[in-house]
Amino acid sequence: MPVKRKTLEKGRKAKSLATKPLEGSAAFKEVDSASTGLDSKLLQDYVKEMRQVVRKGIISGCVSIAYHKDQVVLADAVGMADVERGTPFSFDTYCRMYCATKPFIAIAVFRFAEDGKLDLNDRLDKYIPEFGKVLVQPEGADAPVETKRPILLKHLLCHCSGIAYAPDVGETVEDESSRAYLQLQQDVQQKRIKTLAEFARGIARVPLSDHPGNSYWYGFSFDVLGRVLEVVGKKRLDKVLAETVFRPLGMKHTKWAVRRDELPKLAACYAHKPTWKKLYGHVKGRTPSAVRPSLVRIDGNKARDSHWLKGKECRVQSGGGFMGYLYGGLVSTVADTARFVRMLMHKGKLDDGRRFLSPSSVTALEKNRMKEGVDPVNYLGNIGTYRKNGTEYGMGGAACTYWSIDRADETATIWFTQHVDMPEVADMKGINTKKADLWDVLHRAVVKGSKSSNAHRSAKRARSE
């Protein structure tokens, strides 16, 4: 979920961004949620509250999809994808996925593993020789030393490789490894590094933050995995993903950049003013395009200025999805992401019954890979982070593109907006936070609906006795 930040609500009053509910597309034809055993009023209250969130200008708009027992029980779009252009948010709006790019890399790795092209226990240096000489400098160590064990592919999948990230914009550089990661990221942004191969070799020169397999370090591991896919597939990452993931799943609108004729469908990316200042404050003559202080465009003042426009995109195809807020990662739509989520819901089967992944592969992808006492993580993302004591797993990106699956509740969600500073629902001002949290609402709807169904069955049995 997004890092908690204080909402900026001061400033001139903007016009209401809320729109009338959009009817679901054919792919999202809602059923009566009560028919699947849910408490439908809770979902209705959620829809109303999201309009209040948009009216307040906390976000410009969003799309919410919820499944229960394989049925669409919620399909709602509200507000604007691009306020300045007056473009409504829809199921087909292009959104920057950022770190939500990672699960597609994991799926491609498992597809190759099923075909016998690689093994999760393979050493990384089998594919990228430079990692055979990687060093490690754990916290508190005076100098880098040799690693206790090699990096394996499975270490990359659960962020236990010891590879970390560059500091976030505005954060302090704390050590030499952080400085080196930041320099590599800047070299990508300034086009001094032009290929994933170059970037991966650069990562291999940076000392690891811990010995491989020891601990969790969120970082560039999936970018390195992307390079492994290129080596194994003997193609660029975009072609590997297209052939192994996107085409088989029918994800026609998931790509690294949009064409110029697709710009009207690309959402604007918003932030708060302090983030804009960190990104552009040093640029002489640059002024922000802002509807209000909480809705400031950061990916160019116009759609045509976007770094996700073909020809302007990040040259290094970032499997991790993040080369800073202005570079890296895929764009996708809610409609496309739903195809991916439904495949996982069906344990690797497509809607037409064809097998995409084996059930054992999906089980392996979903399994917690952390030791007891450590926050659970699987190869696809995080476990139990969307709600308190949650049983779901899923992934999200910096601009709040989320999906999740809860096997216990038999539910799944997809929730997209484009705002890198969106506060946690609990921190949103002027709304009923209990009604606005989709994951909590959906769980309560399942629990309440189940109790109601049980009470109804008990009453029916009593009448028949």
Coordinates of C-alpha atoms in Angstrom, one line a residue:
M1 CA 0.0 0.0 0.0
P2 CA 1.1 3.6 -0.4
V3 CA 3.5 5.1 2.1
K4 CA 1.5 7.2 4.5
R5 CA 1.8 10.9 3.8
K6 CA -0.2 13.9 5.0
T7 CA -2.9 14.9 2.7
L8 CA -2.7 18.5 1.3
E9 CA -6.2 19.9 1.3
K10 CA -5.5 23.7 1.4
G11 CA -5.6 25.9 -1.7
R12 CA -8.2 27.1 -4.1
K13 CA -11.4 25.1 -4.4
A14 CA -11.5 23.0 -7.6
K15 CA -14.6 22.0 -9.5
S16 CA -16.1 18.6 -8.5
L17 CA -14.2 15.8 -10.2
A18 CA -16.9 13.1 -9.4
T19 CA -18.9 11.8 -12.4
K20 CA -21.9 9.6 -12.7
P21 CA -21.1 5.9 -12.3
L22 CA -19.9 4.3 -15.5
E23 CA -21.6 1.1 -16.4
G24 CA -19.3 -1.9 -16.6
S25 CA -18.0 -3.1 -19.9
A26 CA -19.0 -6.5 -21.2
A27 CA -16.0 -8.0 -19.4
F28 CA -17.2 -6.5 -16.1
K29 CA -20.9 -7.3 -16.1
E30 CA -22.0 -7.1 -12.5
V31 CA -24.1 -9.7 -10.8
D32 CA -26.2 -9.0 -7.8
S33 CA -23.7 -9.3 -5.0
A34 CA -26.3 -10.8 -2.7
S35 CA -26.5 -13.7 -5.1
T36 CA -23.0 -14.7 -4.2
G37 CA -23.6 -14.4 -0.5
L38 CA -22.3 -10.8 0.0
D39 CA -23.8 -8.0 2.0
S40 CA -24.6 -5.7 -1.0
K41 CA -25.2 -2.5 1.1
L42 CA -21.5 -2.4 2.1
L43 CA -20.5 -2.3 -1.6
Q44 CA -23.1 0.3 -2.4
D45 CA -21.8 2.5 0.5
Y46 CA -18.2 2.1 -0.8
V47 CA -19.3 3.3 -4.3
K48 CA -20.9 6.4 -2.8
E49 CA -17.9 7.1 -0.6
M50 CA -15.4 6.9 -3.5
R51 CA -17.3 9.8 -5.1
Q52 CA -16.7 11.8 -2.0
V53 CA -12.9 10.9 -2.2
V54 CA -12.9 12.3 -5.8
R55 CA -14.9 15.4 -4.9
K56 CA -12.4 16.2 -2.2
G57 CA -9.6 16.1 -4.8
I58 CA -7.7 13.4 -2.8
I59 CA -7.4 11.6 -6.2
S60 CA -8.6 12.6 -9.6
G61 CA -10.5 9.3 -10.2
C62 CA -10.2 5.6 -10.0
V63 CA -11.5 2.2 -11.1
S64 CA -12.7 -0.5 -8.7
I65 CA -13.3 -4.1 -9.6
A66 CA -14.2 -6.8 -7.1
Y67 CA -14.9 -10.5 -7.7
H68 CA -16.6 -13.0 -5.3
K69 CA -16.9 -16.7 -6.1
D70 CA -15.7 -16.0 -9.6
Q71 CA -18.4 -13.4 -10.2
V72 CA -18.0 -9.6 -10.8
V73 CA -19.8 -8.1 -7.8
L74 CA -18.4 -4.5 -8.3
A75 CA -17.3 -2.7 -11.5
D76 CA -17.1 1.0 -11.0
A77 CA -15.3 3.9 -12.5
V78 CA -15.4 7.5 -11.1
G79 CA -13.7 10.8 -11.8
M80 CA -11.1 11.8 -14.3
A81 CA -8.1 10.1 -15.7
D82 CA -6.8 13.4 -16.9
V83 CA -8.5 16.4 -15.2
E84 CA -7.0 19.0 -17.5
R85 CA -8.2 17.2 -20.7
G86 CA -11.5 16.2 -19.1
T87 CA -10.9 12.5 -19.8
P88 CA -13.0 10.1 -17.6
F89 CA -11.3 7.2 -15.9
S90 CA -12.4 3.9 -17.5
F91 CA -11.6 0.2 -17.6
D92 CA -9.5 0.9 -20.6
T93 CA -7.5 3.8 -19.3
Y94 CA -3.7 3.3 -19.6
C95 CA -2.0 3.6 -16.2
R96 CA 1.7 3.5 -15.2
M97 CA 2.2 0.2 -13.3
Y98 CA 5.6 1.0 -11.8
C99 CA 6.4 -1.8 -9.4
A100 CA 3.3 -3.7 -10.3
T101 CA 5.4 -4.7 -13.4
K102 CA 7.2 -7.2 -11.2
P103 CA 4.5 -10.0 -11.2
F104 CA 4.7 -10.3 -14.9
I105 CA 8.4 -11.0 -14.7
A106 CA 7.7 -13.7 -12.1
I107 CA 5.1 -15.3 -14.4
A108 CA 7.6 -15.3 -17.3
V109 CA 10.2 -16.9 -15.1
F110 CA 7.8 -19.7 -14.2
R111 CA 6.7 -20.2 -17.8
F112 CA 10.4 -20.7 -18.8
A113 CA 10.9 -23.0 -15.8
E114 CA 7.9 -25.2 -16.9
D115 CA 9.5 -25.4 -20.3
G116 CA 12.8 -26.5 -18.8
K117 CA 14.7 -23.4 -20.0
L118 CA 15.8 -22.5 -16.4
D119 CA 15.6 -23.7 -12.8
L120 CA 14.8 -21.5 -9.8
N121 CA 17.8 -23.0 -8.1
D122 CA 20.1 -21.9 -10.9
R123 CA 23.0 -19.6 -9.9
L124 CA 22.5 -16.1 -11.3
D125 CA 26.1 -16.1 -12.7
K126 CA 25.1 -18.9 -15.0
Y127 CA 23.2 -16.2 -17.0
I128 CA 25.1 -13.0 -16.0
P129 CA 28.7 -14.0 -15.3
E130 CA 29.5 -10.7 -13.6
F131 CA 27.5 -11.8 -10.6
G132 CA 30.0 -14.6 -9.9
K133 CA 32.3 -11.9 -8.4
V134 CA 29.7 -9.9 -6.5
L135 CA 30.7 -8.8 -3.0
V136 CA 28.6 -8.0 0.1
Q137 CA 28.9 -5.3 2.7
P138 CA 26.3 -5.9 5.5
E139 CA 25.2 -3.0 7.7
G140 CA 28.0 -2.1 10.1
A141 CA 30.8 -3.8 8.1
D142 CA 33.9 -1.7 7.4
A143 CA 34.5 -3.1 3.9
P144 CA 33.0 -5.4 1.3
V145 CA 33.7 -9.2 1.6
E146 CA 33.0 -12.3 -0.4
T147 CA 29.4 -13.7 -0.2
K148 CA 28.8 -16.9 1.8
R149 CA 26.8 -18.3 -1.0
P150 CA 25.9 -17.4 -4.7
I151 CA 22.8 -15.6 -5.7
L152 CA 20.2 -18.0 -7.0
L153 CA 17.2 -17.1 -9.2
K154 CA 14.8 -17.9 -6.3
H155 CA 16.6 -15.3 -4.2
L156 CA 15.7 -12.6 -6.8
L157 CA 12.1 -13.7 -6.9
C158 CA 11.5 -13.0 -3.2
H159 CA 13.9 -10.0 -2.8
C160 CA 16.4 -12.0 -0.7
S161 CA 19.4 -11.5 -3.1
G162 CA 20.8 -8.6 -1.1
I163 CA 20.3 -6.2 -4.0
A164 CA 18.6 -3.0 -2.8
Y165 CA 17.1 0.1 -4.4
A166 CA 18.4 3.7 -4.9
P167 CA 17.1 6.2 -2.4
D168 CA 13.7 7.7 -3.1
V169 CA 13.5 11.3 -4.4
G170 CA 14.5 13.6 -1.6
E171 CA 15.9 10.9 0.6
T172 CA 19.4 11.0 2.0
V173 CA 22.1 8.8 0.5
E174 CA 23.2 6.7 3.5
D175 CA 26.1 4.6 2.2
E176 CA 28.3 3.9 -0.8
S177 CA 25.9 1.2 -2.1
S178 CA 23.0 3.6 -2.1
R179 CA 25.1 6.2 -3.9
A180 CA 26.1 3.6 -6.5
Y181 CA 22.5 2.5 -7.1
L182 CA 21.4 6.2 -7.4
Q183 CA 24.2 6.8 -9.9
L184 CA 23.1 3.8 -12.0
Q185 CA 19.5 5.0 -11.9
Q186 CA 20.6 8.5 -13.0
D187 CA 22.7 7.0 -15.8
V188 CA 19.5 5.3 -17.1
Q189 CA 17.5 8.5 -16.8
Q190 CA 20.1 10.5 -18.7
K191 CA 20.5 7.7 -21.3
R192 CA 24.2 7.0 -20.5
I193 CA 23.0 3.4 -19.9
K194 CA 20.9 2.3 -22.8
T195 CA 20.3 -1.5 -22.3
L196 CA 19.2 -3.8 -19.6
A197 CA 22.4 -5.8 -20.1
E198 CA 24.5 -2.7 -19.2
F199 CA 22.3 -2.0 -16.2
A200 CA 22.5 -5.5 -14.8
R201 CA 26.3 -5.5 -15.2
G202 CA 26.3 -2.2 -13.2
I203 CA 24.2 -3.8 -10.4
A204 CA 26.8 -6.6 -10.2
R205 CA 29.5 -4.1 -9.3
V206 CA 27.6 -2.8 -6.3
P207 CA 28.2 -4.6 -3.0
L208 CA 25.1 -6.5 -1.7
S209 CA 23.3 -5.3 1.5
D210 CA 23.3 -8.8 2.9
H211 CA 24.4 -12.3 2.0
P212 CA 22.1 -13.9 -0.5
G213 CA 19.2 -15.8 1.1
N214 CA 19.7 -14.1 4.5
S215 CA 17.1 -11.3 4.5
Y216 CA 14.5 -9.3 2.6
W217 CA 15.8 -6.3 0.6
Y218 CA 13.3 -4.7 -1.8
G219 CA 15.3 -3.5 -4.8
F220 CA 16.5 -4.0 -8.4
S221 CA 16.2 -7.9 -8.2
F222 CA 13.4 -8.0 -10.7
D223 CA 15.4 -5.8 -13.1
V224 CA 18.1 -8.4 -13.0
L225 CA 15.6 -11.2 -13.5
G226 CA 14.4 -9.3 -16.6
R227 CA 17.9 -9.5 -17.9
V228 CA 17.9 -13.3 -17.2
L229 CA 14.8 -13.6 -19.3
E230 CA 16.5 -11.8 -22.1
V231 CA 19.5 -14.2 -22.0
V232 CA 17.3 -17.3 -21.8
G233 CA 14.8 -16.0 -24.4
K234 CA 17.5 -14.6 -26.7
K235 CA 15.3 -11.5 -27.2
R236 CA 14.7 -8.1 -25.7
L237 CA 12.5 -8.2 -22.6
D238 CA 9.5 -6.6 -24.3
K239 CA 9.4 -9.4 -26.9
V240 CA 9.9 -12.1 -24.2
L241 CA 7.0 -10.8 -22.1
A242 CA 4.8 -10.4 -25.2
E243 CA 5.4 -14.0 -26.3
T244 CA 5.3 -15.7 -22.9
V245 CA 2.7 -13.6 -20.9
F246 CA 0.8 -10.9 -22.7
R247 CA -0.3 -12.6 -26.0
P248 CA -1.4 -15.9 -24.3
L249 CA -3.4 -13.9 -21.8
G250 CA -4.9 -11.6 -24.4
M251 CA -3.4 -8.5 -22.7
K252 CA -3.3 -6.3 -25.8
H253 CA -2.9 -3.1 -23.9
T254 CA 0.0 -3.9 -21.6
K255 CA 3.3 -2.4 -23.0
W256 CA 6.3 -0.2 -22.2
A257 CA 4.9 2.9 -24.0
V258 CA 1.8 4.1 -25.8
R259 CA 1.6 5.3 -29.3
R260 CA 0.8 9.0 -30.0
D261 CA -2.8 8.1 -31.1
E262 CA -3.3 6.3 -27.8
L263 CA -2.4 9.4 -25.7
P264 CA -6.0 10.3 -25.1
K265 CA -6.3 7.1 -23.1
L266 CA -3.2 7.7 -21.0
A267 CA -4.0 8.9 -17.5
A268 CA -2.2 11.9 -16.1
C269 CA 0.1 11.1 -13.1
Y270 CA -0.5 13.3 -10.1
A271 CA 1.3 14.1 -6.9
H272 CA 1.4 16.7 -4.1
K273 CA 3.3 20.0 -4.6
P274 CA 6.3 18.9 -2.5
T275 CA 6.9 15.9 -4.7
W276 CA 6.7 18.1 -7.8
K277 CA 9.3 20.5 -6.3
K278 CA 11.7 17.6 -5.6
L279 CA 11.4 16.4 -9.2
Y280 CA 11.4 19.8 -11.0
G281 CA 12.3 22.5 -8.5
H282 CA 15.8 22.7 -9.9
V283 CA 14.6 23.2 -13.5
K284 CA 14.7 27.0 -14.3
G285 CA 11.5 28.4 -15.6
R286 CA 9.5 25.2 -14.9
T287 CA 6.0 25.8 -13.4
P288 CA 3.6 23.2 -12.2
S289 CA 0.3 22.3 -13.8
A290 CA -2.1 21.9 -10.9
V291 CA -5.8 21.7 -10.4
R292 CA -5.1 22.1 -6.7
P293 CA -2.1 21.4 -4.4
S294 CA -3.1 17.7 -4.0
L295 CA -3.4 17.2 -7.8
V296 CA -0.1 18.3 -9.5
R297 CA 1.0 16.7 -12.7
I298 CA 4.4 15.1 -12.6
D299 CA 4.8 13.2 -15.9
G300 CA 4.9 16.3 -18.0
N301 CA 2.4 19.2 -18.0
K302 CA 0.8 17.8 -21.1
A303 CA 0.0 14.3 -22.2
R304 CA 2.4 14.6 -25.1
D305 CA 5.3 15.3 -22.7
S306 CA 4.9 11.9 -21.0
H307 CA 7.9 9.6 -20.6
W308 CA 5.5 6.7 -21.4
L309 CA 5.0 8.0 -24.9
K310 CA 6.7 5.8 -27.6
G311 CA 10.0 7.4 -28.4
K312 CA 10.4 9.1 -25.0
E313 CA 10.2 6.0 -22.9
C314 CA 12.9 4.7 -20.6
R315 CA 15.4 2.8 -22.8
V316 CA 16.2 0.3 -20.1
Q317 CA 13.1 -1.9 -19.9
S318 CA 12.8 -2.1 -16.1
G319 CA 11.4 -5.5 -15.0
G320 CA 11.2 -4.0 -11.5
G321 CA 9.2 -1.1 -12.9
F322 CA 10.9 1.7 -11.1
M323 CA 13.7 4.0 -12.3
G324 CA 12.3 6.9 -10.4
Y325 CA 8.8 8.5 -10.7
L326 CA 9.4 9.6 -14.3
Y327 CA 10.9 6.4 -15.8
G328 CA 10.5 2.7 -16.1
G329 CA 7.9 0.0 -16.0
L330 CA 4.9 -1.0 -18.0
V331 CA 1.6 0.7 -18.7
S332 CA -1.6 -1.4 -18.5
T333 CA -5.3 -1.2 -18.1
V334 CA -7.8 -2.6 -15.6
A335 CA -9.3 -4.7 -18.3
D336 CA -5.9 -6.2 -19.1
T337 CA -5.0 -6.7 -15.5
A338 CA -8.3 -8.5 -14.9
R339 CA -7.2 -11.2 -17.4
F340 CA -4.0 -11.7 -15.4
V341 CA -5.8 -11.8 -12.1
R342 CA -8.5 -14.2 -13.4
M343 CA -5.8 -16.6 -14.6
L344 CA -4.4 -16.7 -11.1
M345 CA -7.9 -17.1 -9.6
H346 CA -8.4 -20.1 -11.8
K347 CA -5.0 -21.7 -10.7
G348 CA -3.4 -21.1 -14.1
K349 CA -6.3 -21.7 -16.4
L350 CA -7.6 -19.1 -18.9
D351 CA -11.3 -18.3 -19.2
D352 CA -11.6 -20.5 -22.3
G353 CA -10.3 -23.5 -20.3
R354 CA -6.8 -23.6 -21.8
R355 CA -3.9 -24.2 -19.4
F356 CA -1.5 -21.3 -19.1
L357 CA 0.4 -22.3 -15.9
S358 CA 0.3 -25.6 -14.0
P359 CA -1.6 -25.5 -10.6
S360 CA 1.6 -26.4 -8.9
S361 CA 3.3 -23.4 -10.4
V362 CA 0.6 -21.1 -9.1
T363 CA 0.8 -22.6 -5.7
A364 CA 4.5 -22.1 -5.7
L365 CA 4.1 -18.4 -6.8
E366 CA 1.6 -17.8 -3.9
K367 CA 3.6 -19.5 -1.1
N368 CA 5.1 -17.4 1.6
R369 CA 8.9 -17.3 1.2
M370 CA 9.8 -15.5 4.5
K371 CA 10.9 -17.0 7.8
E372 CA 8.5 -17.0 10.8
G373 CA 8.3 -13.6 12.4
V374 CA 9.0 -11.7 9.2
D375 CA 6.3 -10.0 7.1
P376 CA 5.1 -12.6 4.6
V377 CA 6.1 -12.3 0.9
N378 CA 5.6 -14.5 -2.1
Y379 CA 7.0 -14.5 -5.6
L380 CA 4.1 -12.3 -6.8
G381 CA 4.1 -9.6 -4.1
N382 CA 3.0 -9.1 -0.5
I383 CA 0.8 -11.2 1.7
G384 CA -1.7 -9.7 4.1
T385 CA -0.9 -6.0 3.7
Y386 CA -4.1 -4.7 2.2
R387 CA -6.1 -5.0 5.4
K388 CA -5.5 -5.8 9.1
N389 CA -5.0 -9.5 9.6
G390 CA -5.6 -10.0 5.9
T391 CA -5.2 -13.4 4.1
E392 CA -4.9 -11.9 0.6
Y393 CA -1.8 -11.5 -1.5
G394 CA -1.2 -9.0 -4.3
M395 CA 1.0 -6.2 -5.6
G396 CA 0.8 -2.5 -6.3
G397 CA 2.8 0.3 -7.9
A398 CA 4.0 3.7 -6.9
A399 CA 1.0 5.5 -8.5
C400 CA -1.5 3.1 -6.8
T401 CA -2.3 0.4 -9.3
Y402 CA -3.3 -2.6 -7.1
W403 CA -4.6 -6.1 -7.5
S404 CA -5.1 -8.8 -4.9
I405 CA -6.5 -12.3 -4.4
D406 CA -7.9 -13.8 -1.2
R407 CA -8.4 -17.5 -1.4
A408 CA -10.0 -17.7 2.1
D409 CA -12.7 -15.2 1.2
E410 CA -13.0 -16.3 -2.5
T411 CA -12.5 -12.7 -3.6
A412 CA -10.2 -10.7 -5.8
T413 CA -9.8 -7.0 -6.4
I414 CA -8.3 -4.6 -9.0
W415 CA -8.0 -0.9 -8.0
F416 CA -6.3 1.7 -10.2
T417 CA -5.6 5.4 -9.9
Q418 CA -2.6 7.5 -10.8
H419 CA -1.3 9.4 -7.8
V420 CA 2.1 8.8 -6.2
D421 CA 1.2 10.7 -3.0
M422 CA -2.2 9.2 -2.3
P423 CA -2.6 8.8 1.5
E424 CA -3.6 5.6 3.1
V425 CA -7.4 5.4 3.3
A426 CA -7.2 5.7 7.1
D427 CA -5.4 9.1 6.7
M428 CA -7.8 10.6 4.2
K429 CA -9.6 13.7 5.6
G430 CA -13.3 14.5 5.3
I431 CA -14.5 11.0 4.3
N432 CA -15.8 7.9 6.1
T433 CA -12.6 5.8 6.0
K434 CA -14.4 2.7 7.0
K435 CA -16.6 2.9 3.9
A436 CA -13.8 3.9 1.5
D437 CA -11.4 1.0 2.1
L438 CA -12.3 -1.6 -0.6
W439 CA -10.4 -4.5 0.9
D440 CA -11.9 -4.1 4.3
V441 CA -15.3 -3.5 2.9
L442 CA -15.2 -6.6 0.7
H443 CA -14.0 -8.7 3.6
R444 CA -16.8 -7.4 5.9
A445 CA -19.3 -8.0 3.1
V446 CA -18.2 -11.6 2.9
V447 CA -18.4 -12.1 6.7
K448 CA -21.7 -10.3 7.1
G449 CA -23.2 -12.1 4.1
S450 CA -22.1 -15.4 5.4
K451 CA -23.7 -14.8 8.8
S452 CA -26.9 -13.7 7.2
S453 CA -27.0 -16.8 5.0
N454 CA -26.3 -19.1 8.0
A455 CA -29.1 -17.4 10.0
H456 CA -31.4 -17.8 7.0
R457 CA -30.6 -21.5 6.7
S458 CA -31.1 -22.1 10.4
A459 CA -34.4 -20.4 10.4
K460 CA -35.5 -22.4 7.4
R461 CA -34.5 -25.7 9.1
A462 CA -36.4 -24.6 12.2
R463 CA -39.6 -24.0 10.2
S464 CA -39.3 -27.4 8.5
E465 CA -39.0 -29.3 11.8

